[in-house]
Short mmCIF file of C-alpha atoms in Angstrom, two decimals:
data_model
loop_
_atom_site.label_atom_id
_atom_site.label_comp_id
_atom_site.label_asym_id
_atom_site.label_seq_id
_atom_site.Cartn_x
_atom_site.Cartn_y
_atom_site.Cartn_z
CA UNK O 186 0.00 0.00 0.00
CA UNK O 187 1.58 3.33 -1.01
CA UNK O 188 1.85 6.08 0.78
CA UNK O 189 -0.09 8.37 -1.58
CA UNK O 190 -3.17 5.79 -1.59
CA UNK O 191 -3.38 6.88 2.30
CA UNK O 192 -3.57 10.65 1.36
CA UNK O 193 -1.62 11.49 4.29
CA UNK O 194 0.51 14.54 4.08
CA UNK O 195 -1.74 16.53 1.59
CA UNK O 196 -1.81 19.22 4.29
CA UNK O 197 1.73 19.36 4.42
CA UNK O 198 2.17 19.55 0.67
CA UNK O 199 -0.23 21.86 0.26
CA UNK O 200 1.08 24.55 3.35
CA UNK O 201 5.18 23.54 2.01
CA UNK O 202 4.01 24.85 -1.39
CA UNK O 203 2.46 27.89 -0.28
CA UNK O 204 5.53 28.75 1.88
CA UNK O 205 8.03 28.00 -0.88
CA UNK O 206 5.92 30.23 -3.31
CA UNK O 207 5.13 33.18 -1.38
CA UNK O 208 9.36 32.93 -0.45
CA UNK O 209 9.88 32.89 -4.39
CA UNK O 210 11.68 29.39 -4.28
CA UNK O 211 11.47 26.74 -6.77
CA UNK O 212 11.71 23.07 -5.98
CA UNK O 213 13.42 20.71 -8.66
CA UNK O 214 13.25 16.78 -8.30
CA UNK O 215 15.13 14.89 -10.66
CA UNK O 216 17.12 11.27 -10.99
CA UNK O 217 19.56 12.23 -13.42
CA UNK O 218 22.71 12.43 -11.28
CA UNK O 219 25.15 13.22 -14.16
CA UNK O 220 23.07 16.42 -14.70
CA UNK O 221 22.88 17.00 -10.79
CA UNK O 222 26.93 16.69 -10.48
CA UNK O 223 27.13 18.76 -13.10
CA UNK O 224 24.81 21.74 -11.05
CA UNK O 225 27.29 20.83 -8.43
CA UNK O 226 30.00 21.59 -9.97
CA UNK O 227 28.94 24.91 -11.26
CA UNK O 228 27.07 26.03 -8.25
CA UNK O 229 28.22 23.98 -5.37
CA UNK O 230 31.75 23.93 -5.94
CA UNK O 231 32.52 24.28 -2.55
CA UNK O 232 31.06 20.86 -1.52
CA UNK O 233 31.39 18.22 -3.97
CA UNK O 234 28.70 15.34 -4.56
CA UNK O 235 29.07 12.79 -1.88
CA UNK O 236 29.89 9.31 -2.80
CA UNK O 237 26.82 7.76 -1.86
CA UNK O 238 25.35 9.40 -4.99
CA UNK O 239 28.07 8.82 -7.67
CA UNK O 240 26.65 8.17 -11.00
CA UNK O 241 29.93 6.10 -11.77
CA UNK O 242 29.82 3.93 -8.89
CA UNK O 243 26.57 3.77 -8.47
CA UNK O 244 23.81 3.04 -10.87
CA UNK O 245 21.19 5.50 -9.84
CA UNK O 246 17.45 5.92 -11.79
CA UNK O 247 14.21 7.02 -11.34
CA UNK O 248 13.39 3.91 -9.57
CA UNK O 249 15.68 3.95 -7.10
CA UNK O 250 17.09 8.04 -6.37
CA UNK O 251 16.04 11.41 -6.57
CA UNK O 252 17.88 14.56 -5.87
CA UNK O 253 16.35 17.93 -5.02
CA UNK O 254 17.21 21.38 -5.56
CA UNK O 255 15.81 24.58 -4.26
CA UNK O 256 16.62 27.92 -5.83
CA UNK O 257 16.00 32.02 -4.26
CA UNK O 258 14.44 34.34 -5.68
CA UNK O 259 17.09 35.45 -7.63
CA UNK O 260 17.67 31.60 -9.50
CA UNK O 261 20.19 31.03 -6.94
CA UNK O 262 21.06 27.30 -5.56
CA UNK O 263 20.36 27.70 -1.83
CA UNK O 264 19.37 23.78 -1.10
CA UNK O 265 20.04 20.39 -1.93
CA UNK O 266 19.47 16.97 -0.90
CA UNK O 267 19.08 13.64 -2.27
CA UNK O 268 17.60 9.89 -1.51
CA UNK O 269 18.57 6.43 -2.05
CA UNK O 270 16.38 3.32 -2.19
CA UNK O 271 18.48 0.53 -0.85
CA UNK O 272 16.77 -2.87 -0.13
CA UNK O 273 18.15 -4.84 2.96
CA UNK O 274 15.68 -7.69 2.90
CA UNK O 275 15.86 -9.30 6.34
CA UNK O 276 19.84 -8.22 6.82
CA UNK O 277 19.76 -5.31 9.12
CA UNK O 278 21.47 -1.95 8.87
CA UNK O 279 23.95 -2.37 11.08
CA UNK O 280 24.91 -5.70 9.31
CA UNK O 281 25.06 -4.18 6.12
CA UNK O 282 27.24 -0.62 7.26
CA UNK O 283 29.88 -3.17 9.19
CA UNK O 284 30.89 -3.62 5.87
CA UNK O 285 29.27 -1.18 3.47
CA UNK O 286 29.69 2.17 5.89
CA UNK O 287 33.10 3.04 3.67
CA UNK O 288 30.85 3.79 0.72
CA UNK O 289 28.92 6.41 3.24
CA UNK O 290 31.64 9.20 4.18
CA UNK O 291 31.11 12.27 4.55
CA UNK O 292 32.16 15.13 2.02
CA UNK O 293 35.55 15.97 3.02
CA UNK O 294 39.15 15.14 1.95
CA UNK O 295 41.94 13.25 3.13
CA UNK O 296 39.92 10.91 4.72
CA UNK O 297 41.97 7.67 6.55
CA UNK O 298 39.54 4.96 5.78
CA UNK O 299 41.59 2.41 7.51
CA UNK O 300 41.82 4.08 10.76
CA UNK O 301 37.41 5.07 10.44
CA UNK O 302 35.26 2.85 11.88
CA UNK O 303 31.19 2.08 12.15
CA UNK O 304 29.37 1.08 15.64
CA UNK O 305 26.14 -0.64 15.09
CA UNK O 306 23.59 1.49 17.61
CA UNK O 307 20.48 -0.13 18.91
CA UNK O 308 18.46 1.14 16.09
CA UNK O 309 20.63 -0.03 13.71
CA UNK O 310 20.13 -3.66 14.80
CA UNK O 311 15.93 -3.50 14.18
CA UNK O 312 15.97 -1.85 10.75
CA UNK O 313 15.36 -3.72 7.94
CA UNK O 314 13.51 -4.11 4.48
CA UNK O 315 12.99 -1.15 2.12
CA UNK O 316 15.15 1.42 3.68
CA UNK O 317 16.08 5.33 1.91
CA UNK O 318 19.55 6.96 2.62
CA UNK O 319 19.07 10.47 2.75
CA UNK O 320 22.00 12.85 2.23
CA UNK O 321 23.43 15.41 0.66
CA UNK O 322 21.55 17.93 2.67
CA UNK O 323 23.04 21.66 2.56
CA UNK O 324 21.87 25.30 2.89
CA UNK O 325 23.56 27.85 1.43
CA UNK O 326 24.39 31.09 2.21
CA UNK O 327 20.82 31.79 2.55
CA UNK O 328 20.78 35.75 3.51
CA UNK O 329 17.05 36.75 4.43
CA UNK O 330 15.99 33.19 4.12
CA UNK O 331 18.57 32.24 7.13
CA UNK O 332 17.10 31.45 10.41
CA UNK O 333 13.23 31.33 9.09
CA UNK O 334 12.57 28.03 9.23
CA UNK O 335 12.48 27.53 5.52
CA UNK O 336 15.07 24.62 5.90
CA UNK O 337 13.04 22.53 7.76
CA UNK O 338 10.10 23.13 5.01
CA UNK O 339 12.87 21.76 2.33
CA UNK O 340 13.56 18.81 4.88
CA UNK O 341 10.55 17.34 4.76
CA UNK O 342 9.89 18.31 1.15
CA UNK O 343 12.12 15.99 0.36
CA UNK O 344 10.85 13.18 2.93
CA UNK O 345 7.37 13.81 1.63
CA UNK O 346 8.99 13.10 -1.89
CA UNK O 347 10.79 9.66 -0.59
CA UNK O 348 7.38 8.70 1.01
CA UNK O 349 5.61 9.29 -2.11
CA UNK O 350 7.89 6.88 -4.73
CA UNK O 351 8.64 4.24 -2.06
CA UNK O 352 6.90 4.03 1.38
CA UNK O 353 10.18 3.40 2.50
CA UNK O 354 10.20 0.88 6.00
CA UNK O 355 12.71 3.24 7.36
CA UNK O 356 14.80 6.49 6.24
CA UNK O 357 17.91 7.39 7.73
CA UNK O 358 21.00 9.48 7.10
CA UNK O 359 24.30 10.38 9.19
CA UNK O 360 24.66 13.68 10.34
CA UNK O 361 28.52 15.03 12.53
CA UNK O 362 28.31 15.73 15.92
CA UNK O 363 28.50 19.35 15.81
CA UNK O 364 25.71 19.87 13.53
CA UNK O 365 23.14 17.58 15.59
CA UNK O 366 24.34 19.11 18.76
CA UNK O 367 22.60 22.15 17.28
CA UNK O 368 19.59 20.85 16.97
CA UNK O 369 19.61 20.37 13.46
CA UNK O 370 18.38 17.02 13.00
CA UNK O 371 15.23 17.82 15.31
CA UNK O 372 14.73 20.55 12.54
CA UNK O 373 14.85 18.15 9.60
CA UNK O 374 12.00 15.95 11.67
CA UNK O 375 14.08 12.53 12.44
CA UNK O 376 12.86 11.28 15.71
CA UNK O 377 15.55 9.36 16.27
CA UNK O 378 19.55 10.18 16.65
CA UNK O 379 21.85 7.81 18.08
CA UNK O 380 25.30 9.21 18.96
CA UNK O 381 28.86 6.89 18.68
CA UNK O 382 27.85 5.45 14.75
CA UNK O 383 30.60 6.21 12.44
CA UNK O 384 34.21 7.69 13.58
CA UNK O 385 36.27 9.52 10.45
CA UNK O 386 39.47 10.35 10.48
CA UNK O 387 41.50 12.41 8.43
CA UNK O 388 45.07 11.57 7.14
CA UNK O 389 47.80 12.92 10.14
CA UNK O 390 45.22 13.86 12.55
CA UNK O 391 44.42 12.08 15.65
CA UNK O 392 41.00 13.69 16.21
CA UNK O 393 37.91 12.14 14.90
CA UNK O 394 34.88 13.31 13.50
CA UNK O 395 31.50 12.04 15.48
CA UNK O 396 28.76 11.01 13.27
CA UNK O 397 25.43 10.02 14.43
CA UNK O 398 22.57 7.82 12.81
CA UNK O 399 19.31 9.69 12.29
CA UNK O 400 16.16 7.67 11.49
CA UNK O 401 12.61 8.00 11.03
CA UNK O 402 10.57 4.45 10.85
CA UNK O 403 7.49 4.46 8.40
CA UNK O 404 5.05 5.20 11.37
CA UNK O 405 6.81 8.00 12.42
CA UNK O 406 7.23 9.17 8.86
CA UNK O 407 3.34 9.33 8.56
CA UNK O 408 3.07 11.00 11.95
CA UNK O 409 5.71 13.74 11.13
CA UNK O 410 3.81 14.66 7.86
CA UNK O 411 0.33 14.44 8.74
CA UNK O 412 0.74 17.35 11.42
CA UNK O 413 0.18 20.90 10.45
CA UNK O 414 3.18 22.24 9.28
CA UNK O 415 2.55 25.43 11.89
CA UNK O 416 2.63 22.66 14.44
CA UNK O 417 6.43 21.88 13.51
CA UNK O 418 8.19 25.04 12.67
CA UNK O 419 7.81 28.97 12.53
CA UNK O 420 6.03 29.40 9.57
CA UNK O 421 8.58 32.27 7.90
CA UNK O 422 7.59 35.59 6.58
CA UNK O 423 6.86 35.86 2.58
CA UNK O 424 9.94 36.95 0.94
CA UNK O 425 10.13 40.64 -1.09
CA UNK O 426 10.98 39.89 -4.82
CA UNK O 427 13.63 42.19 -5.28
CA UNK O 428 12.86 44.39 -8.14
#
């Protein structure tokens, strides 16, 4: 049963919209990823695509990956973020990361892939099935968009959007220390975060970077989406087209 027979989240879609429009931002959704690195590259050059989503190691359709773009007002890139079907069956996440979590870093160089490691958290041990990576979240430089909330709209756009093609068991992602200390994962909607996942190191550094695993279920999912979207976030203040 899909989660569009259900009709949940119409309220959501419908309020999101509104928001985005009276803000002046456009939503794209597509599955090309050679096209999508190729926005990167020309607007995103400071972060490049993340390996999860690599059109050359990865064979990525409309079947099985989307990736979303927002633009300002002005037909600037200000958000992106992409998902990943991947099917465990009855393995569970933390069986497949012990040896898969390599192919998840995070977007940064000089990584020591030897030295990294993966801890399997409780929540890791009861997912299974039809589960959706979700990465490759980032704001930009946002100016008069920064701070209203509009990020967490974006969030669950794209959430909605997963929900929609697959009715996904679970969705998860993997999100550093620093930025869920901030609260930023609360903002996105995951209801769960489980510290101690994934330790990164960098070549000729001794310090790690912290990453915790973030994870909705299907239930909560639902739950999430079918509140108001006033019941989740400040709804932000409609954006002056500048002239």
């Amino acid at each position: 049963m899909s989660f569009q027979s259900l009709n949940a989240g119409t309220q959501f879609v419908a309020t999101s919209r509104d928001i985005l429009h009276q803000n002046h931002i456009t939503v794209t959704i597509g599955s090309d990823f050679l096209k999508y690195r190729a926005l990167l590259k020309r607007e995103r050059p400071q972060q490049v695509l993340g390996a999860p989503f690599d059109p050359d190691v990865h064979d990525l359709n409309e079947k099985n990956a989307f990736w979303l773009v927002a633009r300002d007002a002005d037909g600037m890139m200000m958000h992106t973020q992409a998902s990943r079907l991947i099917n465990l069956g009855e393995q569970s996440l933390s069986g497949y990361m012990l040896k898969r979590f390599r192919d998840f870093p995070p977007a940064i160089p000089d990584l020591d892939l030897k030295r990294s490691r993966y801890r399997a958290s409780p929540g890791a041990n009861r997912i299974k099935g039809n589960v959706v990576y979700h990465g490759e979240v980032w704001m930009g430089d946002t100016g008069p968009y920064r701070g209203t909330g509009l990020s967490t709209v974006l969030a669950r756009y794209g959430i909605h959007e997963a929900m929609c093609r697959w009715d996904p068991d679970t969705i998860f992602g993997f999100m550093a220390r620093t930025v869920a200390f901030k609260g930023f994962a609360e903002r996105m909607g995951y209801m769960h975060n489980e510290p101690g996942a994934l330790r990164w190191y960098r070549e000729g550094s001794d310090r790690p970077l912290e990453g915790f695993l973030s994870y909705l279920t299907n239930e909560d999912t639902r739950y999430l989406l079918e509140m108001p979207i006033v019941d989740v976030v400040d709804v932000p203040e409609p954006q002056k087209k500048a002239a």
